[in-house]
């Protein structure tokens, strides 16, 4: 069973080139992007060239933003959606690659990156089975570490849901509902654009354990 690709409804919802920079910053907790990355880029790279891989980078908004902060950067934007990739701004500093995050190592070949960003993606790596989806997420993270240059950093930004009395309960219930071909579409009127595809949220403790 392969990874379920996003629907047209989902790609429209994730297209920050349509929604604008303000929406992007709000959904990425603007202070995280502004303060953390601005400080990290200045302290780590200064004026020297550096490279970045944006896994699930979609319309390239994060890559564009970091390039504005650090104009000597070069970015590779990898995404499974041709519609989102088509929305990317073009430039000699940016490489656009269509493909699944689950095969990122094959897509980038021998290239190694100073920074690998996986933002708001891993909860979308689903294939219809909760356990096998988890193994796919672990594989993505393993491949991401493998394509880091010496001294490189992995930046992970994810949503976390904490259930009770079991931490993973809430996320598991959401997965079972949204991944169901029968029940999933019924979730869409309530704001679940992943209905019929699936989404796999984890508590913060589990995300940290995976790293």
mmCIF file of C-alpha atoms in Angstrom:
data_model
loop_
_atom_site.group_PDB
_atom_site.id
_atom_site.type_symbol
_atom_site.label_atom_id
_atom_site.label_comp_id
_atom_site.label_asym_id
_atom_site.label_seq_id
_atom_site.Cartn_x
_atom_site.Cartn_y
_atom_site.Cartn_z
ATOM 1 C CA UNK A 1 0.000 0.000 0.000
ATOM 2 C CA UNK A 2 1.486 3.327 -1.060
ATOM 3 C CA UNK A 3 1.345 6.737 0.555
ATOM 4 C CA UNK A 4 -1.928 8.477 -0.110
ATOM 5 C CA UNK A 5 -1.352 11.658 -2.144
ATOM 6 C CA UNK A 6 -3.128 14.887 -1.168
ATOM 7 C CA UNK A 7 -6.415 15.737 -2.800
ATOM 8 C CA UNK A 8 -6.983 18.914 -4.824
ATOM 9 C CA UNK A 9 -8.915 20.255 -1.818
ATOM 10 C CA UNK A 10 -5.832 19.779 0.348
ATOM 11 C CA UNK A 11 -3.330 21.303 -2.065
ATOM 12 C CA UNK A 12 -5.517 24.388 -2.368
ATOM 13 C CA UNK A 13 -5.655 24.667 1.423
ATOM 14 C CA UNK A 14 -1.840 24.418 1.665
ATOM 15 C CA UNK A 15 -1.013 26.843 -1.138
ATOM 16 C CA UNK A 16 0.541 29.780 0.688
ATOM 17 C CA UNK A 17 1.190 31.557 -2.600
ATOM 18 C CA UNK A 18 -2.594 32.020 -2.697
ATOM 19 C CA UNK A 19 -3.193 32.616 1.016
ATOM 20 C CA UNK A 20 -0.263 34.968 1.477
ATOM 21 C CA UNK A 21 2.766 35.405 3.721
ATOM 22 C CA UNK A 22 0.753 36.462 6.759
ATOM 23 C CA UNK A 23 -1.172 33.178 6.812
ATOM 24 C CA UNK A 24 2.072 31.242 6.413
ATOM 25 C CA UNK A 25 3.655 33.026 9.376
ATOM 26 C CA UNK A 26 0.562 32.578 11.512
ATOM 27 C CA UNK A 27 0.404 28.837 10.869
ATOM 28 C CA UNK A 28 4.141 28.506 11.495
ATOM 29 C CA UNK A 29 3.922 30.503 14.733
ATOM 30 C CA UNK A 30 5.563 33.585 13.209
ATOM 31 C CA UNK A 31 7.943 34.094 16.111
ATOM 32 C CA UNK A 32 9.465 30.650 15.452
ATOM 33 C CA UNK A 33 10.289 31.521 11.859
ATOM 34 C CA UNK A 34 11.295 35.137 12.475
ATOM 35 C CA UNK A 35 13.282 34.793 15.666
ATOM 36 C CA UNK A 36 14.684 31.278 15.524
ATOM 37 C CA UNK A 37 15.654 31.141 11.879
ATOM 38 C CA UNK A 38 16.885 34.694 11.691
ATOM 39 C CA UNK A 39 19.219 34.106 14.639
ATOM 40 C CA UNK A 40 20.253 30.633 13.488
ATOM 41 C CA UNK A 41 21.092 31.727 9.940
ATOM 42 C CA UNK A 42 23.109 34.720 11.092
ATOM 43 C CA UNK A 43 25.049 32.810 13.726
ATOM 44 C CA UNK A 44 25.644 29.674 11.658
ATOM 45 C CA UNK A 45 26.220 30.872 8.110
ATOM 46 C CA UNK A 46 26.786 34.607 8.252
ATOM 47 C CA UNK A 47 27.541 35.721 4.688
ATOM 48 C CA UNK A 48 28.747 32.377 3.371
ATOM 49 C CA UNK A 49 26.725 30.180 0.971
ATOM 50 C CA UNK A 50 24.636 27.344 2.387
ATOM 51 C CA UNK A 51 22.091 24.830 1.139
ATOM 52 C CA UNK A 52 18.633 23.789 2.243
ATOM 53 C CA UNK A 53 16.207 20.972 1.466
ATOM 54 C CA UNK A 54 12.551 21.794 2.102
ATOM 55 C CA UNK A 55 10.741 18.442 2.321
ATOM 56 C CA UNK A 56 7.071 18.854 1.521
ATOM 57 C CA UNK A 57 7.924 22.449 0.640
ATOM 58 C CA UNK A 58 4.806 22.935 -1.490
ATOM 59 C CA UNK A 59 4.635 26.405 -3.001
ATOM 60 C CA UNK A 60 8.110 27.243 -1.653
ATOM 61 C CA UNK A 61 7.038 29.914 0.818
ATOM 62 C CA UNK A 62 9.475 28.824 3.531
ATOM 63 C CA UNK A 63 12.378 28.619 1.074
ATOM 64 C CA UNK A 64 11.531 32.058 -0.297
ATOM 65 C CA UNK A 65 11.330 33.531 3.179
ATOM 66 C CA UNK A 66 14.684 32.085 4.291
ATOM 67 C CA UNK A 67 16.288 33.209 1.035
ATOM 68 C CA UNK A 68 15.173 36.760 1.813
ATOM 69 C CA UNK A 69 16.828 36.449 5.218
ATOM 70 C CA UNK A 70 19.971 34.895 3.736
ATOM 71 C CA UNK A 71 20.351 35.675 -0.002
ATOM 72 C CA UNK A 72 23.346 33.357 -0.474
ATOM 73 C CA UNK A 73 21.242 30.293 0.266
ATOM 74 C CA UNK A 74 20.362 27.638 -2.298
ATOM 75 C CA UNK A 75 17.182 25.611 -1.840
ATOM 76 C CA UNK A 76 15.703 22.384 -3.118
ATOM 77 C CA UNK A 77 11.923 22.201 -2.738
ATOM 78 C CA UNK A 78 10.609 18.627 -2.742
ATOM 79 C CA UNK A 79 6.874 17.964 -2.870
ATOM 80 C CA UNK A 80 4.524 15.284 -4.147
ATOM 81 C CA UNK A 81 2.020 17.802 -5.542
ATOM 82 C CA UNK A 82 2.645 19.217 -9.040
ATOM 83 C CA UNK A 83 -0.011 21.865 -8.384
ATOM 84 C CA UNK A 84 1.857 23.248 -5.373
ATOM 85 C CA UNK A 85 5.221 23.092 -7.101
ATOM 86 C CA UNK A 86 3.813 25.008 -10.055
ATOM 87 C CA UNK A 87 3.090 27.895 -7.671
ATOM 88 C CA UNK A 88 6.770 28.294 -6.755
ATOM 89 C CA UNK A 89 8.645 31.437 -7.601
ATOM 90 C CA UNK A 90 11.566 30.670 -9.901
ATOM 91 C CA UNK A 91 15.212 31.556 -9.463
ATOM 92 C CA UNK A 92 18.707 30.231 -10.088
ATOM 93 C CA UNK A 93 19.008 29.605 -6.351
ATOM 94 C CA UNK A 94 16.027 27.226 -6.242
ATOM 95 C CA UNK A 95 15.656 23.650 -7.516
ATOM 96 C CA UNK A 96 12.182 22.137 -7.713
ATOM 97 C CA UNK A 97 11.722 18.363 -7.440
ATOM 98 C CA UNK A 98 8.453 16.470 -7.640
ATOM 99 C CA UNK A 99 8.391 13.349 -5.520
ATOM 100 C CA UNK A 100 7.330 11.750 -2.267
ATOM 101 C CA UNK A 101 9.050 12.524 1.012
ATOM 102 C CA UNK A 102 9.180 8.778 1.616
ATOM 103 C CA UNK A 103 11.735 8.546 -1.220
ATOM 104 C CA UNK A 104 13.602 11.781 -0.567
ATOM 105 C CA UNK A 105 17.063 10.178 -0.513
ATOM 106 C CA UNK A 106 16.545 8.813 -4.023
ATOM 107 C CA UNK A 107 15.279 12.165 -5.279
ATOM 108 C CA UNK A 108 18.265 14.186 -4.055
ATOM 109 C CA UNK A 109 20.945 11.608 -4.870
ATOM 110 C CA UNK A 110 24.387 12.480 -3.546
ATOM 111 C CA UNK A 111 23.459 16.058 -2.649
ATOM 112 C CA UNK A 112 23.945 16.978 1.012
ATOM 113 C CA UNK A 113 22.349 19.936 2.779
ATOM 114 C CA UNK A 114 23.269 22.255 5.617
ATOM 115 C CA UNK A 115 19.623 22.502 6.650
ATOM 116 C CA UNK A 116 16.747 20.079 6.085
ATOM 117 C CA UNK A 117 13.286 21.419 6.927
ATOM 118 C CA UNK A 118 10.244 19.205 7.415
ATOM 119 C CA UNK A 119 7.444 21.527 8.437
ATOM 120 C CA UNK A 120 3.812 20.512 8.873
ATOM 121 C CA UNK A 121 4.324 17.446 6.709
ATOM 122 C CA UNK A 122 4.793 14.264 8.716
ATOM 123 C CA UNK A 123 1.217 14.084 9.986
ATOM 124 C CA UNK A 124 0.215 13.821 6.314
ATOM 125 C CA UNK A 125 2.470 10.797 5.635
ATOM 126 C CA UNK A 126 -0.267 8.166 5.745
ATOM 127 C CA UNK A 127 -1.086 5.006 3.827
ATOM 128 C CA UNK A 128 -4.314 3.779 5.426
ATOM 129 C CA UNK A 129 -2.660 1.822 8.260
ATOM 130 C CA UNK A 130 -1.735 3.519 11.529
ATOM 131 C CA UNK A 131 1.313 1.343 12.195
ATOM 132 C CA UNK A 132 2.744 1.290 8.693
ATOM 133 C CA UNK A 133 2.192 5.059 8.437
ATOM 134 C CA UNK A 134 4.341 5.354 11.543
ATOM 135 C CA UNK A 135 7.101 3.314 9.917
ATOM 136 C CA UNK A 136 6.969 5.587 6.887
ATOM 137 C CA UNK A 137 7.395 8.649 9.118
ATOM 138 C CA UNK A 138 10.420 7.027 10.762
ATOM 139 C CA UNK A 139 11.854 6.324 7.307
ATOM 140 C CA UNK A 140 11.413 9.963 6.235
ATOM 141 C CA UNK A 141 13.282 11.165 9.319
ATOM 142 C CA UNK A 142 16.040 8.596 8.803
ATOM 143 C CA UNK A 143 16.526 9.663 5.186
ATOM 144 C CA UNK A 144 16.468 13.331 6.203
ATOM 145 C CA UNK A 145 19.356 12.732 8.599
ATOM 146 C CA UNK A 146 21.246 10.833 5.906
ATOM 147 C CA UNK A 147 21.200 13.776 3.486
ATOM 148 C CA UNK A 148 22.531 16.259 6.036
ATOM 149 C CA UNK A 149 25.995 17.674 5.387
ATOM 150 C CA UNK A 150 28.524 17.366 8.245
ATOM 151 C CA UNK A 151 27.327 19.698 10.988
ATOM 152 C CA UNK A 152 23.942 20.097 9.275
ATOM 153 C CA UNK A 153 20.676 20.580 11.137
ATOM 154 C CA UNK A 154 17.209 19.064 10.835
ATOM 155 C CA UNK A 155 14.298 21.448 11.488
ATOM 156 C CA UNK A 156 11.033 19.733 12.372
ATOM 157 C CA UNK A 157 7.818 21.698 12.891
ATOM 158 C CA UNK A 158 4.738 19.634 13.709
ATOM 159 C CA UNK A 159 1.288 19.746 15.214
ATOM 160 C CA UNK A 160 0.861 17.805 18.430
ATOM 161 C CA UNK A 161 -2.290 16.355 19.973
ATOM 162 C CA UNK A 162 -2.235 14.979 23.497
ATOM 163 C CA UNK A 163 -5.008 12.577 24.414
ATOM 164 C CA UNK A 164 -6.257 11.290 27.765
ATOM 165 C CA UNK A 165 -5.849 8.885 29.484
ATOM 166 C CA UNK A 166 -3.483 7.658 26.738
ATOM 167 C CA UNK A 167 -1.440 10.389 25.029
ATOM 168 C CA UNK A 168 -1.850 8.924 21.539
ATOM 169 C CA UNK A 169 -5.611 8.308 21.878
ATOM 170 C CA UNK A 170 -6.810 11.595 20.363
ATOM 171 C CA UNK A 171 -4.524 11.364 17.338
ATOM 172 C CA UNK A 172 -5.404 7.715 16.802
ATOM 173 C CA UNK A 173 -9.144 8.431 16.762
ATOM 174 C CA UNK A 174 -8.635 11.295 14.294
ATOM 175 C CA UNK A 175 -6.588 8.998 12.067
ATOM 176 C CA UNK A 176 -9.185 6.231 12.068
ATOM 177 C CA UNK A 177 -11.960 8.680 11.194
ATOM 178 C CA UNK A 178 -10.165 10.656 8.494
ATOM 179 C CA UNK A 179 -8.462 7.669 6.838
ATOM 180 C CA UNK A 180 -11.720 5.755 6.432
ATOM 181 C CA UNK A 181 -13.009 5.761 2.868
ATOM 182 C CA UNK A 182 -16.555 5.711 4.283
ATOM 183 C CA UNK A 183 -16.348 7.973 7.353
ATOM 184 C CA UNK A 184 -13.591 10.275 6.114
ATOM 185 C CA UNK A 185 -15.690 12.277 3.632
ATOM 186 C CA UNK A 186 -18.254 12.865 6.389
ATOM 187 C CA UNK A 187 -15.565 14.731 8.350
ATOM 188 C CA UNK A 188 -14.968 17.337 5.636
ATOM 189 C CA UNK A 189 -17.920 19.598 6.515
ATOM 190 C CA UNK A 190 -16.370 19.919 9.993
ATOM 191 C CA UNK A 191 -13.093 21.295 8.609
ATOM 192 C CA UNK A 192 -11.177 18.062 8.016
ATOM 193 C CA UNK A 193 -9.829 18.554 4.491
ATOM 194 C CA UNK A 194 -7.938 15.276 5.015
ATOM 195 C CA UNK A 195 -11.209 13.337 5.161
ATOM 196 C CA UNK A 196 -10.922 10.182 3.058
ATOM 197 C CA UNK A 197 -7.120 10.451 2.962
ATOM 198 C CA UNK A 198 -6.127 10.467 6.615
ATOM 199 C CA UNK A 199 -4.005 12.478 9.009
ATOM 200 C CA UNK A 200 -1.807 11.155 11.844
ATOM 201 C CA UNK A 201 -1.239 13.528 14.749
ATOM 202 C CA UNK A 202 1.094 12.591 17.592
ATOM 203 C CA UNK A 203 1.758 14.043 21.060
ATOM 204 C CA UNK A 204 4.862 16.194 21.491
ATOM 205 C CA UNK A 205 6.599 13.513 23.556
ATOM 206 C CA UNK A 206 6.347 11.052 20.664
ATOM 207 C CA UNK A 207 7.682 13.557 18.122
ATOM 208 C CA UNK A 208 10.644 14.249 20.386
ATOM 209 C CA UNK A 209 11.267 10.521 20.800
ATOM 210 C CA UNK A 210 11.354 10.056 17.021
ATOM 211 C CA UNK A 211 14.123 12.647 16.781
#
